[in-house]
PDB file of C-alpha atoms in Angstrom:
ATOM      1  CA  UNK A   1     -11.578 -13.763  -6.006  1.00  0.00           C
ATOM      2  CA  UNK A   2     -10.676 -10.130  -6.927  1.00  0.00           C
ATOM      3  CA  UNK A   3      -9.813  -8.331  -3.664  1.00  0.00           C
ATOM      4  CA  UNK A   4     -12.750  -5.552  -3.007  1.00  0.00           C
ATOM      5  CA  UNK A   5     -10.257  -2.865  -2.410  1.00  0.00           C
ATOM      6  CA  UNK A   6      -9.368  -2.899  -5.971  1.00  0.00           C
ATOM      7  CA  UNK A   7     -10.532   0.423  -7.062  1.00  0.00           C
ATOM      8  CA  UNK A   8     -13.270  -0.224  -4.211  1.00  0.00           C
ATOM      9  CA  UNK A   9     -13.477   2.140  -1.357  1.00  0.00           C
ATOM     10  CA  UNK A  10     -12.046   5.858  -1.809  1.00  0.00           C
ATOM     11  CA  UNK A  11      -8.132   5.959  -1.607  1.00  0.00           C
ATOM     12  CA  UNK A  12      -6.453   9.065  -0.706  1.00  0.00           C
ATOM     13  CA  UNK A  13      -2.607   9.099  -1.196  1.00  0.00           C
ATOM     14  CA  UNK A  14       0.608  12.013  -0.509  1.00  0.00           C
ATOM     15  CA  UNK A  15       3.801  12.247  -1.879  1.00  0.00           C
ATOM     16  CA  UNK A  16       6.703  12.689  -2.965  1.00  0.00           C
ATOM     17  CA  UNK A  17       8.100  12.121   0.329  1.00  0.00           C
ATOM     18  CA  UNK A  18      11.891  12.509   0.079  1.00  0.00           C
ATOM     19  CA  UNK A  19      14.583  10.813   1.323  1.00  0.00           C
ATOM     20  CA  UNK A  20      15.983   7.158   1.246  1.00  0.00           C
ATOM     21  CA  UNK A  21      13.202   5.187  -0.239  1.00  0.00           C
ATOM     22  CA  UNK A  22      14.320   2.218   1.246  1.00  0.00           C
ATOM     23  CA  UNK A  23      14.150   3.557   4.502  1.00  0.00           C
ATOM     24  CA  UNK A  24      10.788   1.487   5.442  1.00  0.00           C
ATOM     25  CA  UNK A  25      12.838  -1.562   5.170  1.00  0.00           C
ATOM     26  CA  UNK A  26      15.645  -0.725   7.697  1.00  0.00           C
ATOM     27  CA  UNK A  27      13.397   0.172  10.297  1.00  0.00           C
ATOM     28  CA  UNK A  28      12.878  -3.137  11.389  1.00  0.00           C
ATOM     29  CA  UNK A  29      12.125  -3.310  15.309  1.00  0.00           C
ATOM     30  CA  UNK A  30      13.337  -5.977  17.314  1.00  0.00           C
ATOM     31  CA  UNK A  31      10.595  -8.142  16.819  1.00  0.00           C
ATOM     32  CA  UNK A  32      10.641  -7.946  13.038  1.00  0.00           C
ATOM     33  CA  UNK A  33       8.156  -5.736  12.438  1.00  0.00           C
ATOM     34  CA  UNK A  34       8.283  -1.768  11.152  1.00  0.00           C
ATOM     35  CA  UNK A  35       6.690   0.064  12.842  1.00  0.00           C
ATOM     36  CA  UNK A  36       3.451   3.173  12.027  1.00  0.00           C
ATOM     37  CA  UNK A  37       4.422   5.970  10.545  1.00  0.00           C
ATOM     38  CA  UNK A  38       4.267   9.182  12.698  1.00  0.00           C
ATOM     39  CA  UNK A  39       3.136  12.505  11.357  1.00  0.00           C
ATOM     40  CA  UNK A  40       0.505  11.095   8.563  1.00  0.00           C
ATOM     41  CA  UNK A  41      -1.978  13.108  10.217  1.00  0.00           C
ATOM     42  CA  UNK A  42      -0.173  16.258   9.794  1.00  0.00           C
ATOM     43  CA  UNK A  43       0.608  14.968   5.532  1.00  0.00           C
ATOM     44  CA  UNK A  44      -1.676  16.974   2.964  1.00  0.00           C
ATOM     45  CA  UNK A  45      -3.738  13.825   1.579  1.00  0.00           C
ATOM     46  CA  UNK A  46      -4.860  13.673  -1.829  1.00  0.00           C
ATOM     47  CA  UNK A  47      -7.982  11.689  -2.990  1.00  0.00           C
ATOM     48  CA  UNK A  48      -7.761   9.702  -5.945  1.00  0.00           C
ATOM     49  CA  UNK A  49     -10.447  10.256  -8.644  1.00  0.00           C
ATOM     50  CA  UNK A  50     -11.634   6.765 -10.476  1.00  0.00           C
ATOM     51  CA  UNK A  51      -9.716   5.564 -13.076  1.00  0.00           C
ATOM     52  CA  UNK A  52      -7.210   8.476 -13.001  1.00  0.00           C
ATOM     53  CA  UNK A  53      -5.092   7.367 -10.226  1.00  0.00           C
ATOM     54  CA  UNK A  54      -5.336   3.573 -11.056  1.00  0.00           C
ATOM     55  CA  UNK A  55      -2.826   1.810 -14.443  1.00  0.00           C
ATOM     56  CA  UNK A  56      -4.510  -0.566 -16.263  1.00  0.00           C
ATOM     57  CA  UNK A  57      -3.592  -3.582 -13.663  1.00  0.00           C
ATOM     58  CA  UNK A  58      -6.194  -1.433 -11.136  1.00  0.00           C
ATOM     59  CA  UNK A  59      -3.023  -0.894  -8.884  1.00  0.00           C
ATOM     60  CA  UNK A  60      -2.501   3.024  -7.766  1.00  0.00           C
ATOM     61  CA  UNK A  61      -0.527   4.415 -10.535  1.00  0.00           C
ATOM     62  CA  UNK A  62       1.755   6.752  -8.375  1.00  0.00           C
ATOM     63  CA  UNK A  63       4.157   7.631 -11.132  1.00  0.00           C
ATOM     64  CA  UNK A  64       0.935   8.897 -13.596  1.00  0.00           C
ATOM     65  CA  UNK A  65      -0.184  11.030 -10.225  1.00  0.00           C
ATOM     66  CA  UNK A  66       3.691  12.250  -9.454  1.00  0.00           C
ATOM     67  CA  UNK A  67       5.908  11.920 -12.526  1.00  0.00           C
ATOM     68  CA  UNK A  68       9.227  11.796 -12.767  1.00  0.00           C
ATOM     69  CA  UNK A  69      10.520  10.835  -9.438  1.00  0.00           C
ATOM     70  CA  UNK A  70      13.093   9.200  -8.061  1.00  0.00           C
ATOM     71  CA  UNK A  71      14.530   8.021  -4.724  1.00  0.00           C
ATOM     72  CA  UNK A  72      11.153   8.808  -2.743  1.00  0.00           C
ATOM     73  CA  UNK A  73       8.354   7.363  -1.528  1.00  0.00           C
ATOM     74  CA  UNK A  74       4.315   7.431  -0.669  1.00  0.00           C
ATOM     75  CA  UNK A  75       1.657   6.320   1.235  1.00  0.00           C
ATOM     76  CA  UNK A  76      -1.913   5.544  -0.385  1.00  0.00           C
ATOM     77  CA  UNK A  77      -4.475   5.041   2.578  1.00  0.00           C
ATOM     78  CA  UNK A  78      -8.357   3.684   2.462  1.00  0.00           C
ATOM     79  CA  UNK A  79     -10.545   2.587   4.818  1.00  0.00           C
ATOM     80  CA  UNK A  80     -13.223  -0.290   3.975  1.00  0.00           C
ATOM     81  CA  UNK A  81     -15.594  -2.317   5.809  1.00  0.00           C
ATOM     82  CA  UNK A  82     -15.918  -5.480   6.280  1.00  0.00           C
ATOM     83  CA  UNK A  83     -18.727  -8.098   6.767  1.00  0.00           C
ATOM     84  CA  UNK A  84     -16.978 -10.347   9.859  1.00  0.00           C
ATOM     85  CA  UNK A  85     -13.716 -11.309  11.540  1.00  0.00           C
ATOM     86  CA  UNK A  86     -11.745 -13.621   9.241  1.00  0.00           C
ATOM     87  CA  UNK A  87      -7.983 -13.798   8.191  1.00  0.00           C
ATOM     88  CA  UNK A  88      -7.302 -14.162   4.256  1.00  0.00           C
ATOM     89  CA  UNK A  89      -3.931 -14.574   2.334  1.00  0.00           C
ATOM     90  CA  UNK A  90      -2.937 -11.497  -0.003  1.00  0.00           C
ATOM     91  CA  UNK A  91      -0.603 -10.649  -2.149  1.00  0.00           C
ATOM     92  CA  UNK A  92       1.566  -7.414  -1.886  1.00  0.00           C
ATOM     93  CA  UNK A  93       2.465  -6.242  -5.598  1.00  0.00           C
ATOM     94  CA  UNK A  94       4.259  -2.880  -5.621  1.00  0.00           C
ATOM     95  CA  UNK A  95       7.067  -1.331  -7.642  1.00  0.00           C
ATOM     96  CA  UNK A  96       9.551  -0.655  -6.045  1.00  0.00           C
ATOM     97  CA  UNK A  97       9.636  -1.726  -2.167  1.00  0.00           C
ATOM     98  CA  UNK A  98       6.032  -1.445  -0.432  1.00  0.00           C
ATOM     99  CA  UNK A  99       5.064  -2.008   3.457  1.00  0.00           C
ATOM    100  CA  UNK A 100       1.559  -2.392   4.711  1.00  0.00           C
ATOM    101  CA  UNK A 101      -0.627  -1.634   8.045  1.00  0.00           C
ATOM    102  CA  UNK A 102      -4.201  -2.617   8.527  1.00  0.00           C
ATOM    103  CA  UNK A 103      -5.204  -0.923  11.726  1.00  0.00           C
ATOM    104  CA  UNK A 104      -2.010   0.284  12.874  1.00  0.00           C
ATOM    105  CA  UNK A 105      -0.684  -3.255  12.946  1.00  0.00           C
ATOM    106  CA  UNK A 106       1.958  -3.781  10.881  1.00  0.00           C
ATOM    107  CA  UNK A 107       1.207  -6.866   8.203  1.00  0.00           C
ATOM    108  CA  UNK A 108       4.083  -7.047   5.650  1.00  0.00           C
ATOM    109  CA  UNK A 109       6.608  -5.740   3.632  1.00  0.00           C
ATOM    110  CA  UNK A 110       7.681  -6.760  -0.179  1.00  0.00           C
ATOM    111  CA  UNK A 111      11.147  -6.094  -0.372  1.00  0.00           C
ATOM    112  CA  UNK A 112      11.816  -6.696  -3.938  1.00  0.00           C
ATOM    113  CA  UNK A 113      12.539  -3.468  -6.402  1.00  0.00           C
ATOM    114  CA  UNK A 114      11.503  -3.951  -9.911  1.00  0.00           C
ATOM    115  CA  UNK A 115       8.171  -4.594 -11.773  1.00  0.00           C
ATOM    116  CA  UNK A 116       5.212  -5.428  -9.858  1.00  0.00           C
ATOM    117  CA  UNK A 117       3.784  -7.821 -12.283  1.00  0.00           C
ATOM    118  CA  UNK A 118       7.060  -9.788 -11.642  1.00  0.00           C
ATOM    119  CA  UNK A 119       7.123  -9.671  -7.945  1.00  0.00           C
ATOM    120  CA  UNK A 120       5.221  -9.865  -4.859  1.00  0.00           C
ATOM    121  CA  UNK A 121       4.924 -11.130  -1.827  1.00  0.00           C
ATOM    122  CA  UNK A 122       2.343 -13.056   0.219  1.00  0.00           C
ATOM    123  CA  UNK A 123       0.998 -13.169   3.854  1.00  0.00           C
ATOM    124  CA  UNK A 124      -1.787 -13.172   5.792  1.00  0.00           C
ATOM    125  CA  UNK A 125      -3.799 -10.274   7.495  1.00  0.00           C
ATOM    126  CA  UNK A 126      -7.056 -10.311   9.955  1.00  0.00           C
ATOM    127  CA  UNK A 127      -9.259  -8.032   9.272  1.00  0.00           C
ATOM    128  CA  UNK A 128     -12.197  -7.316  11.542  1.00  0.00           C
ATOM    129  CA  UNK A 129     -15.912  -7.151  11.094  1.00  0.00           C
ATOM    130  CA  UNK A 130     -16.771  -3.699  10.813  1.00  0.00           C
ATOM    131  CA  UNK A 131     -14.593  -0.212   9.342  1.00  0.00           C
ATOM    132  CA  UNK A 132     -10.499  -1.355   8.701  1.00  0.00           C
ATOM    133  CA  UNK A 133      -7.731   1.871   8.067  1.00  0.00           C
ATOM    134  CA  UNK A 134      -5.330   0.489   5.664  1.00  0.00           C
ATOM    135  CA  UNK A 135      -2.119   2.117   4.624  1.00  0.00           C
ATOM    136  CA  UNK A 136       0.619   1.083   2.566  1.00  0.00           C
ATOM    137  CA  UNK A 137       3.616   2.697   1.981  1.00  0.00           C
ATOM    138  CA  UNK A 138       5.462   2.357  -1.611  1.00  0.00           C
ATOM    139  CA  UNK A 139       9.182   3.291  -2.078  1.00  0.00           C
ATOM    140  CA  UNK A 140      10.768   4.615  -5.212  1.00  0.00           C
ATOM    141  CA  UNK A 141      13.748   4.457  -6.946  1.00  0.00           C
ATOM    142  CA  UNK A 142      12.962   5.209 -10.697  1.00  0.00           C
ATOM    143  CA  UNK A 143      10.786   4.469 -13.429  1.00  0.00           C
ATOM    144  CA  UNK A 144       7.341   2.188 -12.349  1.00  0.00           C
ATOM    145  CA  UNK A 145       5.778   3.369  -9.558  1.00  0.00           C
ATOM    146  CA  UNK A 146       2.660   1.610  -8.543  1.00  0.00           C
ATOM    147  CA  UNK A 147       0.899  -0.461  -5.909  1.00  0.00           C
ATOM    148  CA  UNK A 148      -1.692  -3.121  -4.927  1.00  0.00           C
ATOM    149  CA  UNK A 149      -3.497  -5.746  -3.153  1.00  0.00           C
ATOM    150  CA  UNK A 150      -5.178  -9.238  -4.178  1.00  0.00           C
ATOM    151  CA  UNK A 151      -6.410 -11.783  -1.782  1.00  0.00           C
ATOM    152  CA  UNK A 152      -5.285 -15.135  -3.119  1.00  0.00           C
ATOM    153  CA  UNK A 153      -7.510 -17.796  -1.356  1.00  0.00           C
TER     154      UNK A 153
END
């Protein structure tokens, strides 16, 4: 089942964001979890236009939209609605690290640098009936930069 948010809803992204872009993944809190992002409100956004922001996988292409960069990162944001309550399994592909929110709540991280055909990582996320806010965050270090979602069951 191909996951509606690929090139579904609108997707509005900002970067480069400098700094350690493995930062996400050492700002673990004590329960295991990183936590939101402050300041995205204050970030100039950028909306994506359809299919220039997306590669030919239909993952946000960030290094066709920002090229040549290098130890940075971005966040790509969307919000989508959905028909009822119900929790589904997904798989996090991004290139390099990625983390990712779905109403503030923080749902997983894929901690893996390198292609994102390659690797991933799966978990599960609720999403409620009615308008979800997700947000992902996607590191850098060089070369492929890109980023998406499937649901797997």
């Amino acid at each position: 089942i191909p996951f509606p948010l690929h090139h579904g809803p609108d997707w509005s992204v900002t970067a480069p964001i400098s700094g350690d872009y493995s930062a996400s993944q050492k700002s673990l809190d004590r329960t295991g979890k990183i936590p939101l992002p402050s300041g995205l409100e204050k970030m100039k956004w950028r909306k994506l236009n359809k299919p220039d922001g997306f590669g030919p996988t239909g993952r946000i292409d960030f290094a066709r939209l920002y090229p040549n960069r290098a130890a940075c990162h971005a966040y790509a944001r969307c919000q989508f609605e959905w028909p009822r309550d119900e929790e589904v399994s997904i798989r996090l592909r991004s290139d390099d690290q990625g983390t990712l929110w779905l109403n503030g709540d923080f749902i997983g991280a894929h901690t893996a640098i390198g292609p994102a055909d390659r690797y991933s990582t799966a978990t599960k996320m609720r999403i409620r009936k009615g308008i979800n806010h997700l947000l992902m965050r996607v590191d850098q270090k060089s070369a492929f930069w890109e980023a998406g979602i499937e649901i797997v069951d």
